[in-house]
Amino acid sequence: MSYNGSGTFNINSTGQPVVTGTAISSTVFNAFTADIGTGLSTALTKDGQTVATARIPFAAGINSSLVTDATSTTTGSIITAGGVGIAKALFVGTTANIAGATTLSSTLGVTGAVTLSTALPVASGGTGLTSIAHTVQVFTSGSGTYTTPANVKAIWVRAVGGGVGAGGSGSAGSPANETGGGSTTFSTLTANAGAGGPNSLTGGFTGGTAGGASGGDINQTGNPGTSAPGNTSPPLFQNFGCNGGASVLGGGGIAASNGAGGTGGAGTANSGGGGGGVGGNSVTYASAGGGGAGYVEKLIAAPAATYAYAVGAGGAGGASGTGGGTGGAGGSGVIIVTEYYV
């Protein structure tokens, strides 16, 4: 053979090497040319005529001067019908297009954005989605069962109870007291409504009590309705009643001005704000504002399939007495559920 197994070409046919005075022999010469032919046939040709019959170790790597992008498995600088084994780090200077499945046996580190043309399956650690990071459901009234969407990893629940209605105003005829709203619940989370306060005839009246909350990561009590402890003489409060208390979401009703047939401002719908009171006159006591409802929020990891919920209604405003007005209704509660898929 012309190669020694380590890449060195040797001429070792019979009669070689020749020395001075050696007679020309066709046998020796033909063996020499055959050895040369074997050596050349073993070498790889630059025009691609020959095919390697074994793996070739490239000590300094492979450098291609072809600069066009690969657009398929049959284009680009390196084309292989088989797989590619890479023992060290792989660096791709531009876009990497993978037409088939990709299996990762270790952590994938990404420093830039990743765009998926199809969903990454949940079984592979994905969300089954291509672009939606989260969704939101809002429940503004009633009760029922919340169903966690498929592939949701966590939910953030925020809820507020129903606001307290304001009391009615009047000089006689027993204007109605404030009316408490309804509590809002989501599973074990509770945002309470406040309690109603007295009507305007008692004198020195206080606003409706604010609602509290329980079960959440944050449990916040609302603001009480505005009080008027000096309301012992009608002339002191002949123009305006008292504002309703706000919840964390705000929404307290604005007090109405003096008088017969007036109505206090209602708490904003789905805010849990208390209703606004009504003004009085020289013989009519003004009324207090309703209290704001409590607020609760909680992040629930690995949520259950379903949860029972109920949204608290706002309390009704108190009816008017003689020469007075009707208290504003409390704002209804709300539940906001943000659903996270990653």
mmCIF file of C-alpha atoms in Angstrom:
data_model
loop_
_atom_site.group_PDB
_atom_site.id
_atom_site.type_symbol
_atom_site.label_atom_id
_atom_site.label_comp_id
_atom_site.label_asym_id
_atom_site.label_seq_id
_atom_site.Cartn_x
_atom_site.Cartn_y
_atom_site.Cartn_z
ATOM 1 C CA MET A 1 0.000 0.000 0.000
ATOM 2 C CA SER A 2 1.143 3.552 -0.704
ATOM 3 C CA TYR A 3 -0.009 5.016 2.712
ATOM 4 C CA ASN A 4 1.359 3.791 6.023
ATOM 5 C CA GLY A 5 -1.883 4.210 7.998
ATOM 6 C CA SER A 6 -0.825 7.537 9.499
ATOM 7 C CA GLY A 7 -1.226 9.564 6.327
ATOM 8 C CA THR A 8 2.376 9.240 5.023
ATOM 9 C CA PHE A 9 2.680 8.230 1.374
ATOM 10 C CA ASN A 10 5.406 5.592 0.851
ATOM 11 C CA ILE A 11 6.679 4.132 -2.394
ATOM 12 C CA ASN A 12 7.361 0.591 -1.357
ATOM 13 C CA SER A 13 6.779 -1.539 -4.446
ATOM 14 C CA THR A 14 9.284 -4.192 -5.524
ATOM 15 C CA GLY A 15 12.535 -2.727 -6.869
ATOM 16 C CA GLN A 16 12.153 0.576 -5.041
ATOM 17 C CA PRO A 17 14.081 2.609 -4.347
ATOM 18 C CA VAL A 18 16.319 2.335 -7.415
ATOM 19 C CA VAL A 19 20.068 2.964 -7.237
ATOM 20 C CA THR A 20 22.663 4.100 -9.754
ATOM 21 C CA GLY A 21 23.267 1.403 -12.334
ATOM 22 C CA THR A 22 19.974 -0.376 -11.844
ATOM 23 C CA ALA A 23 18.740 -1.867 -15.098
ATOM 24 C CA ILE A 24 15.427 -0.602 -16.427
ATOM 25 C CA SER A 25 12.718 -3.173 -15.746
ATOM 26 C CA SER A 26 9.122 -3.031 -16.959
ATOM 27 C CA THR A 27 8.069 -5.092 -13.947
ATOM 28 C CA VAL A 28 9.594 -2.660 -11.518
ATOM 29 C CA PHE A 29 8.241 0.373 -13.373
ATOM 30 C CA ASN A 30 4.711 -1.016 -13.667
ATOM 31 C CA ALA A 31 4.666 -1.831 -9.939
ATOM 32 C CA PHE A 32 5.829 1.731 -9.271
ATOM 33 C CA THR A 33 3.062 3.309 -11.383
ATOM 34 C CA ALA A 34 0.452 1.019 -9.822
ATOM 35 C CA ASP A 35 1.588 2.155 -6.380
ATOM 36 C CA ILE A 36 1.328 5.785 -7.475
ATOM 37 C CA GLY A 37 -2.164 5.126 -8.870
ATOM 38 C CA THR A 38 -3.284 3.538 -5.618
ATOM 39 C CA GLY A 39 -2.034 6.540 -3.691
ATOM 40 C CA LEU A 40 -3.761 9.062 -5.931
ATOM 41 C CA SER A 41 -7.007 7.070 -5.930
ATOM 42 C CA THR A 42 -6.976 7.080 -2.126
ATOM 43 C CA ALA A 43 -6.705 10.887 -1.981
ATOM 44 C CA LEU A 44 -9.801 13.146 -1.996
ATOM 45 C CA THR A 45 -10.172 15.281 -5.099
ATOM 46 C CA LYS A 46 -11.096 18.951 -4.824
ATOM 47 C CA ASP A 47 -13.734 18.725 -7.559
ATOM 48 C CA GLY A 48 -15.766 16.147 -5.643
ATOM 49 C CA GLN A 49 -15.073 13.110 -7.842
ATOM 50 C CA THR A 50 -14.176 10.894 -4.904
ATOM 51 C CA VAL A 51 -16.042 9.994 -1.725
ATOM 52 C CA ALA A 52 -14.441 9.515 1.687
ATOM 53 C CA THR A 53 -14.755 5.942 2.935
ATOM 54 C CA ALA A 54 -14.005 6.739 6.597
ATOM 55 C CA ARG A 55 -14.316 9.617 9.071
ATOM 56 C CA ILE A 56 -11.636 12.256 8.484
ATOM 57 C CA PRO A 57 -10.289 14.126 11.549
ATOM 58 C CA PHE A 58 -9.804 17.820 10.802
ATOM 59 C CA ALA A 59 -7.366 19.065 13.447
ATOM 60 C CA ALA A 60 -7.853 22.734 12.549
ATOM 61 C CA GLY A 61 -11.546 22.561 11.680
ATOM 62 C CA ILE A 62 -13.323 23.160 8.388
ATOM 63 C CA ASN A 63 -13.424 26.551 6.704
ATOM 64 C CA SER A 64 -15.818 27.186 3.833
ATOM 65 C CA SER A 65 -15.701 30.274 1.622
ATOM 66 C CA LEU A 66 -19.343 29.823 0.590
ATOM 67 C CA VAL A 67 -21.305 32.761 2.038
ATOM 68 C CA THR A 68 -24.870 32.070 0.895
ATOM 69 C CA ASP A 69 -27.515 31.174 3.513
ATOM 70 C CA ALA A 70 -28.847 27.666 3.757
ATOM 71 C CA THR A 71 -32.534 27.561 2.838
ATOM 72 C CA SER A 72 -33.062 23.794 3.029
ATOM 73 C CA THR A 73 -31.265 20.567 3.932
ATOM 74 C CA THR A 74 -29.632 20.535 0.469
ATOM 75 C CA THR A 75 -28.160 24.053 0.490
ATOM 76 C CA GLY A 76 -25.413 25.865 2.378
ATOM 77 C CA SER A 77 -21.757 25.232 3.212
ATOM 78 C CA ILE A 78 -22.147 21.821 4.816
ATOM 79 C CA ILE A 79 -24.672 19.257 3.617
ATOM 80 C CA THR A 80 -25.067 15.881 5.278
ATOM 81 C CA ALA A 81 -27.593 13.121 4.755
ATOM 82 C CA GLY A 82 -26.984 11.891 8.291
ATOM 83 C CA GLY A 83 -26.966 13.488 11.705
ATOM 84 C CA VAL A 84 -24.425 15.907 13.130
ATOM 85 C CA GLY A 85 -22.725 15.238 16.467
ATOM 86 C CA ILE A 86 -21.321 18.337 18.208
ATOM 87 C CA ALA A 87 -19.284 17.853 21.394
ATOM 88 C CA LYS A 88 -18.634 21.552 22.022
ATOM 89 C CA ALA A 89 -20.638 24.792 21.979
ATOM 90 C CA LEU A 90 -22.533 25.692 18.809
ATOM 91 C CA PHE A 91 -22.662 29.320 17.676
ATOM 92 C CA VAL A 92 -25.062 30.462 14.953
ATOM 93 C CA GLY A 93 -24.339 33.939 13.623
ATOM 94 C CA THR A 94 -27.763 34.578 12.103
ATOM 95 C CA THR A 95 -31.018 32.662 11.878
ATOM 96 C CA ALA A 96 -31.215 28.985 12.818
ATOM 97 C CA ASN A 97 -34.034 27.169 11.013
ATOM 98 C CA ILE A 98 -34.996 23.726 12.318
ATOM 99 C CA ALA A 99 -37.520 21.871 10.182
ATOM 100 C CA GLY A 100 -37.932 18.821 12.423
ATOM 101 C CA ALA A 101 -38.324 18.053 16.117
ATOM 102 C CA THR A 102 -35.753 19.360 18.616
ATOM 103 C CA THR A 103 -34.946 17.489 21.818
ATOM 104 C CA LEU A 104 -33.039 19.253 24.622
ATOM 105 C CA SER A 105 -31.446 17.147 27.350
ATOM 106 C CA SER A 106 -30.208 20.158 29.307
ATOM 107 C CA THR A 107 -31.125 23.791 29.974
ATOM 108 C CA LEU A 108 -31.758 26.115 27.037
ATOM 109 C CA GLY A 109 -30.386 29.597 27.670
ATOM 110 C CA VAL A 110 -31.932 32.377 25.586
ATOM 111 C CA THR A 111 -30.714 35.997 25.730
ATOM 112 C CA GLY A 112 -33.001 37.364 23.015
ATOM 113 C CA ALA A 113 -36.576 36.939 21.858
ATOM 114 C CA VAL A 114 -37.914 33.560 20.748
ATOM 115 C CA THR A 115 -40.655 33.360 18.119
ATOM 116 C CA LEU A 116 -42.580 30.107 17.713
ATOM 117 C CA SER A 117 -44.412 29.409 14.462
ATOM 118 C CA THR A 118 -46.332 26.590 16.161
ATOM 119 C CA ALA A 119 -47.215 25.964 19.793
ATOM 120 C CA LEU A 120 -44.701 24.333 22.129
ATOM 121 C CA PRO A 121 -46.610 21.366 23.626
ATOM 122 C CA VAL A 122 -47.365 21.274 27.324
ATOM 123 C CA ALA A 123 -45.732 17.826 27.516
ATOM 124 C CA SER A 124 -42.481 19.466 26.412
ATOM 125 C CA GLY A 125 -42.698 22.175 29.064
ATOM 126 C CA GLY A 126 -44.533 24.661 26.880
ATOM 127 C CA THR A 127 -47.904 26.338 27.220
ATOM 128 C CA GLY A 128 -49.582 25.085 24.069
ATOM 129 C CA LEU A 129 -49.753 28.742 22.999
ATOM 130 C CA THR A 130 -47.689 30.832 20.594
ATOM 131 C CA SER A 131 -48.150 34.397 21.824
ATOM 132 C CA ILE A 132 -50.741 34.827 24.644
ATOM 133 C CA ALA A 133 -48.949 35.508 27.932
ATOM 134 C CA HIS A 134 -52.114 35.869 29.996
ATOM 135 C CA THR A 135 -55.879 36.223 29.791
ATOM 136 C CA VAL A 136 -58.359 38.035 32.027
ATOM 137 C CA GLN A 137 -61.891 37.187 33.129
ATOM 138 C CA VAL A 138 -64.067 39.751 34.931
ATOM 139 C CA PHE A 139 -67.194 38.837 36.908
ATOM 140 C CA THR A 140 -69.442 41.823 37.578
ATOM 141 C CA SER A 141 -72.538 40.248 39.136
ATOM 142 C CA GLY A 142 -74.197 37.047 40.270
ATOM 143 C CA SER A 143 -72.639 33.771 41.333
ATOM 144 C CA GLY A 144 -71.438 30.585 39.715
ATOM 145 C CA THR A 145 -68.412 28.389 39.086
ATOM 146 C CA TYR A 146 -65.130 29.669 37.698
ATOM 147 C CA THR A 147 -63.365 27.133 35.465
ATOM 148 C CA THR A 148 -59.595 27.392 35.126
ATOM 149 C CA PRO A 149 -58.609 27.392 31.410
ATOM 150 C CA ALA A 150 -56.367 24.631 30.088
ATOM 151 C CA ASN A 151 -52.603 25.062 30.553
ATOM 152 C CA VAL A 152 -52.941 27.856 33.134
ATOM 153 C CA LYS A 153 -50.046 27.782 35.604
ATOM 154 C CA ALA A 154 -51.319 30.442 38.063
ATOM 155 C CA ILE A 155 -54.202 32.850 38.600
ATOM 156 C CA TRP A 156 -54.207 36.267 40.262
ATOM 157 C CA VAL A 157 -57.583 36.929 41.904
ATOM 158 C CA ARG A 158 -58.703 40.427 42.920
ATOM 159 C CA ALA A 159 -62.119 41.056 44.447
ATOM 160 C CA VAL A 160 -64.100 43.809 46.135
ATOM 161 C CA GLY A 161 -67.436 43.557 47.971
ATOM 162 C CA GLY A 162 -70.589 45.619 47.480
ATOM 163 C CA GLY A 163 -70.622 49.171 48.846
ATOM 164 C CA VAL A 164 -73.024 50.415 51.527
ATOM 165 C CA GLY A 165 -75.989 52.546 50.495
ATOM 166 C CA ALA A 166 -76.308 55.980 52.119
ATOM 167 C CA GLY A 167 -79.109 56.819 54.551
ATOM 168 C CA GLY A 168 -82.049 59.012 53.606
ATOM 169 C CA SER A 169 -82.587 62.535 54.904
ATOM 170 C CA GLY A 170 -85.713 64.162 56.326
ATOM 171 C CA SER A 171 -87.266 65.843 59.329
ATOM 172 C CA ALA A 172 -89.956 63.303 60.017
ATOM 173 C CA GLY A 173 -91.468 60.202 58.555
ATOM 174 C CA SER A 174 -88.492 58.114 59.586
ATOM 175 C CA PRO A 175 -86.034 58.329 56.666
ATOM 176 C CA ALA A 176 -84.528 54.897 56.118
ATOM 177 C CA ASN A 177 -81.191 53.805 57.513
ATOM 178 C CA GLU A 178 -78.252 52.947 55.280
ATOM 179 C CA THR A 179 -78.279 49.455 53.783
ATOM 180 C CA GLY A 180 -75.234 47.204 53.734
ATOM 181 C CA GLY A 181 -74.071 45.644 50.467
ATOM 182 C CA GLY A 182 -73.288 41.999 49.751
ATOM 183 C CA SER A 183 -69.953 40.267 50.312
ATOM 184 C CA THR A 184 -67.927 39.008 47.347
ATOM 185 C CA THR A 185 -66.355 35.546 47.584
ATOM 186 C CA PHE A 186 -64.006 33.440 45.470
ATOM 187 C CA SER A 187 -63.385 30.063 47.064
ATOM 188 C CA THR A 188 -61.962 30.955 50.510
ATOM 189 C CA LEU A 189 -61.331 34.611 49.636
ATOM 190 C CA THR A 190 -63.844 37.094 51.038
ATOM 191 C CA ALA A 191 -64.251 40.828 50.433
ATOM 192 C CA ASN A 192 -66.886 41.980 52.891
ATOM 193 C CA ALA A 193 -69.457 44.670 52.451
ATOM 194 C CA GLY A 194 -69.726 47.306 55.178
ATOM 195 C CA ALA A 195 -72.650 47.768 57.517
ATOM 196 C CA GLY A 196 -75.293 50.451 57.157
ATOM 197 C CA GLY A 197 -75.354 53.360 59.600
ATOM 198 C CA PRO A 198 -78.260 55.229 61.203
ATOM 199 C CA ASN A 199 -80.623 57.548 59.381
ATOM 200 C CA SER A 200 -80.449 61.308 59.670
ATOM 201 C CA LEU A 201 -82.937 61.792 62.495
ATOM 202 C CA THR A 202 -80.746 60.460 65.265
ATOM 203 C CA GLY A 203 -78.450 63.485 65.332
ATOM 204 C CA GLY A 204 -74.660 63.261 65.553
ATOM 205 C CA PHE A 205 -74.766 60.489 62.999
ATOM 206 C CA THR A 206 -71.783 58.513 61.667
ATOM 207 C CA GLY A 207 -71.089 57.178 58.186
ATOM 208 C CA GLY A 208 -71.557 53.584 57.172
ATOM 209 C CA THR A 209 -68.959 51.109 58.444
ATOM 210 C CA ALA A 210 -66.381 49.968 55.862
ATOM 211 C CA GLY A 211 -66.028 46.321 54.907
ATOM 212 C CA GLY A 212 -62.951 44.182 55.640
ATOM 213 C CA ALA A 213 -61.490 41.172 53.818
ATOM 214 C CA SER A 214 -59.888 37.798 54.523
ATOM 215 C CA GLY A 215 -58.083 34.860 52.939
ATOM 216 C CA GLY A 216 -55.823 36.774 50.566
ATOM 217 C CA ASP A 217 -52.201 37.795 50.272
ATOM 218 C CA ILE A 218 -53.579 41.325 50.714
ATOM 219 C CA ASN A 219 -56.736 42.003 52.777
ATOM 220 C CA GLN A 220 -57.674 45.671 52.721
ATOM 221 C CA THR A 221 -60.512 47.372 54.580
ATOM 222 C CA GLY A 222 -62.432 50.045 52.662
ATOM 223 C CA ASN A 223 -63.009 53.621 53.791
ATOM 224 C CA PRO A 224 -66.030 54.350 55.981
ATOM 225 C CA GLY A 225 -68.698 56.730 54.810
ATOM 226 C CA THR A 226 -68.155 60.350 55.741
ATOM 227 C CA SER A 227 -69.548 61.164 59.194
ATOM 228 C CA ALA A 228 -71.073 64.335 60.627
ATOM 229 C CA PRO A 229 -70.714 64.125 64.413
ATOM 230 C CA GLY A 230 -71.827 67.742 64.801
ATOM 231 C CA ASN A 231 -75.116 67.165 63.012
ATOM 232 C CA THR A 232 -77.241 68.002 66.057
ATOM 233 C CA SER A 233 -78.948 70.992 64.587
ATOM 234 C CA PRO A 234 -80.367 70.989 61.046
ATOM 235 C CA PRO A 235 -79.086 74.449 60.078
ATOM 236 C CA LEU A 236 -75.503 73.183 60.393
ATOM 237 C CA PHE A 237 -76.025 70.794 57.458
ATOM 238 C CA GLN A 238 -78.624 72.442 55.287
ATOM 239 C CA ASN A 239 -76.720 72.236 52.000
ATOM 240 C CA PHE A 240 -74.994 68.905 51.412
ATOM 241 C CA GLY A 241 -74.985 65.392 52.766
ATOM 242 C CA CYS A 242 -71.800 63.335 53.208
ATOM 243 C CA ASN A 243 -69.745 61.490 50.587
ATOM 244 C CA GLY A 244 -69.652 57.713 50.364
ATOM 245 C CA GLY A 245 -66.499 55.848 51.391
ATOM 246 C CA ALA A 246 -64.192 54.464 48.714
ATOM 247 C CA SER A 247 -62.872 50.931 48.325
ATOM 248 C CA VAL A 248 -59.375 50.166 47.013
ATOM 249 C CA LEU A 249 -60.910 50.667 43.572
ATOM 250 C CA GLY A 250 -62.313 54.073 44.580
ATOM 251 C CA GLY A 251 -65.870 54.803 43.482
ATOM 252 C CA GLY A 252 -67.425 56.480 46.553
ATOM 253 C CA GLY A 253 -70.689 58.301 45.722
ATOM 254 C CA ILE A 254 -70.748 62.101 45.797
ATOM 255 C CA ALA A 255 -73.084 63.756 48.269
ATOM 256 C CA ALA A 256 -76.172 65.497 46.917
ATOM 257 C CA SER A 257 -77.267 68.995 47.832
ATOM 258 C CA ASN A 258 -80.172 70.141 49.940
ATOM 259 C CA GLY A 259 -83.427 68.889 49.727
ATOM 260 C CA ALA A 260 -86.703 67.430 49.149
ATOM 261 C CA GLY A 261 -86.782 64.814 46.449
ATOM 262 C CA GLY A 262 -83.007 64.785 45.943
ATOM 263 C CA THR A 263 -80.896 61.629 45.663
ATOM 264 C CA GLY A 264 -77.325 61.085 46.781
ATOM 265 C CA GLY A 265 -74.744 60.037 44.212
ATOM 266 C CA ALA A 266 -74.480 56.279 43.746
ATOM 267 C CA GLY A 267 -71.223 54.427 44.268
ATOM 268 C CA THR A 268 -69.561 53.559 40.948
ATOM 269 C CA ALA A 269 -70.661 50.194 39.585
ATOM 270 C CA ASN A 270 -68.187 47.365 40.296
ATOM 271 C CA SER A 271 -66.076 49.556 42.559
ATOM 272 C CA GLY A 272 -67.542 48.671 45.964
ATOM 273 C CA GLY A 273 -67.792 52.379 46.778
ATOM 274 C CA GLY A 274 -70.400 53.576 49.274
ATOM 275 C CA GLY A 275 -73.375 55.719 48.249
ATOM 276 C CA GLY A 276 -73.420 59.481 48.825
ATOM 277 C CA GLY A 277 -75.730 61.108 51.381
ATOM 278 C CA VAL A 278 -78.359 63.808 50.818
ATOM 279 C CA GLY A 279 -78.399 67.380 52.088
ATOM 280 C CA GLY A 280 -80.885 68.910 54.483
ATOM 281 C CA ASN A 281 -82.341 72.347 55.136
ATOM 282 C CA SER A 282 -83.277 74.466 58.112
ATOM 283 C CA VAL A 283 -85.544 71.768 59.467
ATOM 284 C CA THR A 284 -84.078 68.653 57.858
ATOM 285 C CA TYR A 285 -81.010 66.726 58.902
ATOM 286 C CA ALA A 286 -78.540 65.726 56.145
ATOM 287 C CA SER A 287 -77.597 62.040 55.798
ATOM 288 C CA ALA A 288 -74.304 60.181 56.063
ATOM 289 C CA GLY A 289 -72.404 58.419 53.284
ATOM 290 C CA GLY A 290 -72.267 54.665 52.931
ATOM 291 C CA GLY A 291 -69.070 52.744 53.710
ATOM 292 C CA GLY A 292 -66.688 51.338 51.072
ATOM 293 C CA ALA A 293 -66.302 47.571 50.734
ATOM 294 C CA GLY A 294 -63.264 45.460 51.546
ATOM 295 C CA TYR A 295 -60.711 44.327 48.948
ATOM 296 C CA VAL A 296 -58.820 41.026 48.719
ATOM 297 C CA GLU A 297 -56.213 39.713 46.306
ATOM 298 C CA LYS A 298 -54.258 36.478 46.050
ATOM 299 C CA LEU A 299 -51.889 34.772 43.602
ATOM 300 C CA ILE A 300 -52.838 31.091 43.349
ATOM 301 C CA ALA A 301 -50.140 28.811 41.906
ATOM 302 C CA ALA A 302 -51.185 25.499 40.343
ATOM 303 C CA PRO A 303 -54.885 26.423 40.548
ATOM 304 C CA ALA A 304 -57.661 23.879 40.934
ATOM 305 C CA ALA A 305 -59.981 23.039 38.048
ATOM 306 C CA THR A 306 -62.928 25.050 39.424
ATOM 307 C CA TYR A 307 -63.800 27.585 42.125
ATOM 308 C CA ALA A 308 -67.165 28.817 43.414
ATOM 309 C CA TYR A 309 -67.675 32.558 43.332
ATOM 310 C CA ALA A 310 -70.277 35.217 44.163
ATOM 311 C CA VAL A 311 -70.204 38.952 43.457
ATOM 312 C CA GLY A 312 -71.706 41.175 46.158
ATOM 313 C CA ALA A 313 -74.423 43.624 45.171
ATOM 314 C CA GLY A 314 -74.361 47.254 46.273
ATOM 315 C CA GLY A 315 -76.599 48.246 49.160
ATOM 316 C CA ALA A 316 -79.728 50.270 48.423
ATOM 317 C CA GLY A 317 -79.941 53.909 49.411
ATOM 318 C CA GLY A 318 -82.180 54.750 52.342
ATOM 319 C CA ALA A 319 -85.617 56.170 51.528
ATOM 320 C CA SER A 320 -86.373 59.815 52.316
ATOM 321 C CA GLY A 321 -88.389 61.120 55.208
ATOM 322 C CA THR A 322 -90.504 64.289 55.273
ATOM 323 C CA GLY A 323 -88.853 67.071 53.312
ATOM 324 C CA GLY A 324 -85.767 64.976 52.641
ATOM 325 C CA GLY A 325 -84.063 62.975 49.917
ATOM 326 C CA THR A 326 -83.019 59.400 49.104
ATOM 327 C CA GLY A 327 -79.543 58.142 49.890
ATOM 328 C CA GLY A 328 -77.286 57.015 47.037
ATOM 329 C CA ALA A 329 -76.932 53.277 46.367
ATOM 330 C CA GLY A 330 -73.636 51.539 47.018
ATOM 331 C CA GLY A 331 -71.512 50.393 44.099
ATOM 332 C CA SER A 332 -71.600 46.690 43.247
ATOM 333 C CA GLY A 333 -68.596 44.420 43.771
ATOM 334 C CA VAL A 334 -66.385 42.723 41.180
ATOM 335 C CA ILE A 335 -63.998 39.795 40.711
ATOM 336 C CA ILE A 336 -61.013 40.071 38.344
ATOM 337 C CA VAL A 337 -59.100 36.880 37.517
ATOM 338 C CA THR A 338 -55.839 37.179 35.558
ATOM 339 C CA GLU A 339 -54.689 33.822 34.145
ATOM 340 C CA TYR A 340 -50.985 33.136 33.532
ATOM 341 C CA TYR A 341 -49.783 30.433 31.156
ATOM 342 C CA VAL A 342 -46.027 30.715 31.820
#
